[in-house]
Amino acid sequence: MNIKVRYFAAFREATGIATEILETSAATPAALFSECSARHAALQNYSASLVAVNDEMSDWETRLTDGDEVLFFPPVAGG
Amino acid sequence: MNGFEITGQPIDVDTLRNYLADRSCGAYVQFDGWVRDHNEGQQVLRLEYEVYEPLAIKEGKRIIIEAIERFGVNNAYAIHRSGLMELSEVAVVVGVSSPHRSEAFDACRYIIDQAKARLPIWKKEYYASGDAEWVNCQRCASTV
């Protein structure tokens, strides 16, 4: 299936890209993040603390389906 | 009207206070978050907030509604800045109006704590040393 991945803030700087579309069999955002870490060496030093799927805050073990957009958020620091 | 906003413009805290003014309320609690000139031993010159607005606004509105329902306050509103900011500017403001003070303090605390933990907002600090860093990234080093 095809999944669109978006990186924000420190993740975008670590990967050097904001968006990529991956052909993947990753069933969950957690599995997908592992794949992305393998693709981008700089991501290995990070853990994503929050994840969203299709513009809704989500869970690392949510089931992904074809065409989903997954947003990886590094630790947030508002306020 | 309760609510939550992201703005790239300076925040006018008096406008927020007037907006939340309510004759049935005896208490108004407001929290202002300011841009501080230091962090963890570094001298901070300015900072920048990156905000993923579609989700920050959606989740911010949820936090406000949770606070109103949980603490029974009359009204609450919060505004968070985006983009480049100078020292002493207001980065975030939370206002809560309520018949009595206790629940207003509690609701205000709840909103700012939840906002810091849940909203997709990232802070980059620019230091006098010439470095710039995303705040909290020392905690990125653990595993998923």
Tab-separated table of C-alpha atoms in Angstrom:
chain	number	residue	atom	x	y	z
A	1	MET	CA	0.000	0.000	0.000
A	2	ASN	CA	0.996	3.637	-0.407
A	3	ILE	CA	1.343	5.830	2.667
A	4	LYS	CA	2.182	9.533	2.679
A	5	VAL	CA	4.565	10.446	5.501
A	6	ARG	CA	5.055	13.969	6.817
A	7	TYR	CA	7.939	15.074	9.051
A	8	PHE	CA	7.802	18.129	11.299
A	9	ALA	CA	10.327	20.387	13.039
A	10	ALA	CA	13.373	18.351	14.208
A	11	PHE	CA	12.263	15.335	12.157
A	12	ARG	CA	12.090	17.409	8.977
A	13	GLU	CA	15.583	18.770	9.648
A	14	ALA	CA	16.919	15.296	10.470
A	15	THR	CA	15.564	13.721	7.285
A	16	GLY	CA	16.016	16.790	5.085
A	17	ILE	CA	12.510	16.319	3.686
A	18	ALA	CA	8.996	17.367	4.685
A	19	THR	CA	7.035	14.693	2.849
A	20	GLU	CA	7.541	11.344	1.174
A	21	ILE	CA	5.267	8.680	-0.251
A	22	LEU	CA	6.255	5.141	0.704
A	23	GLU	CA	5.238	1.795	-0.727
A	24	THR	CA	5.088	-0.186	2.499
A	25	SER	CA	3.582	-3.171	4.258
A	26	ALA	CA	3.893	-1.527	7.684
A	27	ALA	CA	0.667	-2.282	9.527
A	28	THR	CA	0.980	0.432	12.171
A	29	PRO	CA	2.563	3.866	12.638
A	30	ALA	CA	5.121	2.233	14.977
A	31	ALA	CA	6.218	-0.190	12.243
A	32	LEU	CA	6.244	2.629	9.705
A	33	PHE	CA	8.471	4.789	11.925
A	34	SER	CA	10.945	1.887	12.167
A	35	GLU	CA	11.029	1.687	8.368
A	36	CYS	CA	11.587	5.422	8.116
A	37	SER	CA	14.419	5.213	10.651
A	38	ALA	CA	16.068	2.605	8.430
A	39	ARG	CA	15.743	4.950	5.430
A	40	HIS	CA	16.991	8.037	7.250
A	41	ALA	CA	20.025	7.452	9.454
A	42	ALA	CA	19.489	10.679	11.386
A	43	LEU	CA	16.049	9.525	12.543
A	44	GLN	CA	17.584	6.621	14.468
A	45	ASN	CA	18.567	8.989	17.225
A	46	TYR	CA	14.989	10.052	17.793
A	47	SER	CA	11.767	8.654	19.063
A	48	ALA	CA	8.559	10.185	17.823
A	49	SER	CA	6.433	11.073	20.789
A	50	LEU	CA	3.155	11.753	18.992
A	51	VAL	CA	1.626	10.536	15.778
A	52	ALA	CA	-1.398	11.608	13.766
A	53	VAL	CA	-3.182	9.825	10.936
A	54	ASN	CA	-5.265	11.800	8.430
A	55	ASP	CA	-5.184	14.916	10.628
A	56	GLU	CA	-6.405	13.171	13.784
A	57	MET	CA	-4.194	12.436	16.788
A	58	SER	CA	-3.627	8.721	16.728
A	59	ASP	CA	-2.090	5.721	18.406
A	60	TRP	CA	1.173	3.971	17.512
A	61	GLU	CA	-0.721	0.684	17.089
A	62	THR	CA	-3.565	1.964	14.887
A	63	ARG	CA	-4.086	-0.099	11.704
A	64	LEU	CA	-2.919	1.743	8.592
A	65	THR	CA	-4.797	1.519	5.306
A	66	ASP	CA	-3.831	2.379	1.740
A	67	GLY	CA	-3.742	6.116	1.108
A	68	ASP	CA	-3.376	7.145	4.744
A	69	GLU	CA	-1.347	10.219	5.577
A	70	VAL	CA	0.855	9.675	8.655
A	71	LEU	CA	2.282	12.676	10.520
A	72	PHE	CA	5.317	12.110	12.750
A	73	PHE	CA	5.631	14.688	15.505
A	74	PRO	CA	8.865	15.022	17.500
A	75	PRO	CA	8.376	15.883	21.194
A	76	VAL	CA	6.137	18.932	21.275
A	77	ALA	CA	7.091	22.144	23.069
A	78	GLY	CA	4.275	24.656	22.935
A	79	GLY	CA	3.664	27.318	25.552
B	1	MET	CA	-17.768	31.914	23.114
B	2	ASN	CA	-15.033	29.533	24.101
B	3	GLY	CA	-12.281	28.770	21.689
B	4	PHE	CA	-8.676	28.396	20.655
B	5	GLU	CA	-6.627	30.286	18.076
B	6	ILE	CA	-3.194	30.310	16.498
B	7	THR	CA	-1.935	33.717	15.406
B	8	GLY	CA	1.167	35.125	13.776
B	9	GLN	CA	0.386	38.573	15.210
B	10	PRO	CA	1.144	40.025	18.687
B	11	ILE	CA	-1.437	38.873	21.248
B	12	ASP	CA	-3.545	41.591	22.917
B	13	VAL	CA	-4.259	40.163	26.376
B	14	ASP	CA	-6.667	42.992	27.313
B	15	THR	CA	-8.901	42.105	24.379
B	16	LEU	CA	-9.073	38.534	25.632
B	17	ARG	CA	-9.939	39.693	29.161
B	18	ASN	CA	-12.718	41.965	27.896
B	19	TYR	CA	-14.010	39.217	25.662
B	20	LEU	CA	-14.364	36.834	28.606
B	21	ALA	CA	-15.864	39.466	30.970
B	22	ASP	CA	-19.113	38.134	32.420
B	23	ARG	CA	-21.406	39.576	35.117
B	24	SER	CA	-22.216	36.133	36.423
B	25	CYS	CA	-18.515	35.543	37.135
B	26	GLY	CA	-16.620	36.616	40.243
B	27	ALA	CA	-13.254	35.283	39.057
B	28	TYR	CA	-11.060	35.682	36.027
B	29	VAL	CA	-7.746	33.806	35.849
B	30	GLN	CA	-5.285	34.470	33.051
B	31	PHE	CA	-1.957	32.813	32.299
B	32	ASP	CA	0.530	34.562	30.007
B	33	GLY	CA	3.552	32.661	28.725
B	34	TRP	CA	6.425	35.032	27.867
B	35	VAL	CA	9.542	34.592	25.778
B	36	ARG	CA	12.362	34.177	28.332
B	37	ASP	CA	15.954	35.288	27.797
B	38	HIS	CA	17.574	32.031	28.951
B	39	ASN	CA	17.101	28.283	28.965
B	40	GLU	CA	19.292	25.537	30.446
B	41	GLY	CA	22.291	27.787	30.818
B	42	GLN	CA	22.064	29.332	27.365
B	43	GLN	CA	21.312	32.968	26.626
B	44	VAL	CA	18.272	33.074	24.347
B	45	LEU	CA	18.013	35.879	21.788
B	46	ARG	CA	14.699	34.971	20.141
B	47	LEU	CA	12.628	31.959	19.308
B	48	GLU	CA	10.435	30.501	16.661
B	49	TYR	CA	7.288	28.403	16.946
B	50	GLU	CA	6.446	25.927	14.234
B	51	VAL	CA	2.754	25.023	14.397
B	52	TYR	CA	0.836	22.399	12.475
B	53	GLU	CA	-2.286	24.504	12.446
B	54	PRO	CA	-5.048	22.140	11.260
B	55	LEU	CA	-4.450	19.776	14.158
B	56	ALA	CA	-3.307	22.347	16.742
B	57	ILE	CA	-6.593	24.230	16.372
B	58	LYS	CA	-8.712	21.083	16.457
B	59	GLU	CA	-6.925	19.693	19.527
B	60	GLY	CA	-6.771	23.110	21.217
B	61	LYS	CA	-10.550	23.481	20.976
B	62	ARG	CA	-10.949	20.017	22.485
B	63	ILE	CA	-8.784	20.984	25.466
B	64	ILE	CA	-10.878	24.114	26.087
B	65	ILE	CA	-14.123	22.132	26.006
B	66	GLU	CA	-12.654	19.466	28.307
B	67	ALA	CA	-11.672	22.164	30.823
B	68	ILE	CA	-15.114	23.771	30.775
B	69	GLU	CA	-16.849	20.416	31.292
B	70	ARG	CA	-14.398	19.079	33.861
B	71	PHE	CA	-14.198	22.152	36.108
B	72	GLY	CA	-17.590	23.728	35.421
B	73	VAL	CA	-16.215	27.171	34.559
B	74	ASN	CA	-18.320	29.573	32.484
B	75	ASN	CA	-15.884	30.263	29.731
B	76	ALA	CA	-12.320	29.730	28.541
B	77	TYR	CA	-10.219	30.858	25.604
B	78	ALA	CA	-6.591	30.394	24.604
B	79	ILE	CA	-4.353	31.900	21.908
B	80	HIS	CA	-0.916	30.616	20.859
B	81	ARG	CA	1.594	32.401	18.644
B	82	SER	CA	3.347	31.018	15.597
B	83	GLY	CA	6.499	32.176	13.841
B	84	LEU	CA	9.425	34.298	15.022
B	85	MET	CA	9.199	36.000	18.419
B	86	GLU	CA	11.321	38.455	20.356
B	87	LEU	CA	12.093	38.439	24.107
B	88	SER	CA	9.220	39.380	26.442
B	89	GLU	CA	6.534	38.885	23.820
B	90	VAL	CA	3.453	36.905	24.848
B	91	ALA	CA	3.794	33.417	23.358
B	92	VAL	CA	0.572	32.018	24.768
B	93	VAL	CA	-2.371	33.295	26.776
B	94	VAL	CA	-5.114	31.350	28.565
B	95	GLY	CA	-8.141	33.084	30.098
B	96	VAL	CA	-10.860	31.491	32.241
B	97	SER	CA	-13.952	33.129	33.746
B	98	SER	CA	-15.958	31.483	36.487
B	99	PRO	CA	-18.336	32.312	39.357
B	100	HIS	CA	-15.585	31.375	41.864
B	101	ARG	CA	-11.781	31.413	41.813
B	102	SER	CA	-10.885	27.839	42.693
B	103	GLU	CA	-12.221	26.191	39.530
B	104	ALA	CA	-10.899	29.075	37.434
B	105	PHE	CA	-7.335	28.435	38.670
B	106	ASP	CA	-7.734	24.693	38.122
B	107	ALA	CA	-9.144	25.055	34.613
B	108	CYS	CA	-6.424	27.528	33.597
B	109	ARG	CA	-3.707	25.161	34.843
B	110	TYR	CA	-5.326	22.240	33.040
B	111	ILE	CA	-5.480	24.112	29.734
B	112	ILE	CA	-1.848	25.260	29.691
B	113	ASP	CA	-0.529	21.853	30.855
B	114	GLN	CA	-2.559	19.952	28.257
B	115	ALA	CA	-1.645	22.451	25.535
B	116	LYS	CA	2.065	21.928	26.223
B	117	ALA	CA	1.708	18.150	26.137
B	118	ARG	CA	-0.707	17.642	23.249
B	119	LEU	CA	-0.554	20.399	20.655
B	120	PRO	CA	1.662	19.923	17.579
B	121	ILE	CA	3.782	22.997	18.306
B	122	TRP	CA	7.595	23.084	18.360
B	123	LYS	CA	9.895	25.742	19.759
B	124	LYS	CA	13.272	26.565	18.279
B	125	GLU	CA	15.523	28.730	20.417
B	126	TYR	CA	18.211	30.978	18.922
B	127	TYR	CA	21.159	31.454	21.278
B	128	ALA	CA	23.771	34.168	21.795
B	129	SER	CA	26.387	31.509	20.955
B	130	GLY	CA	25.021	31.409	17.390
B	131	ASP	CA	23.474	27.958	17.826
B	132	ALA	CA	19.784	27.210	17.384
B	133	GLU	CA	18.021	24.170	18.825
B	134	TRP	CA	14.614	22.570	18.980
B	135	VAL	CA	13.630	22.542	22.632
B	136	ASN	CA	13.128	19.101	24.207
B	137	CYS	CA	15.196	17.282	21.665
B	138	GLN	CA	17.496	15.907	24.336
B	139	ARG	CA	14.497	13.701	25.134
B	140	CYS	CA	14.318	12.420	21.551
B	141	ALA	CA	17.161	10.017	22.253
B	142	SER	CA	15.079	7.243	23.810
B	143	THR	CA	13.497	4.533	21.685
B	144	VAL	CA	9.906	4.509	20.407
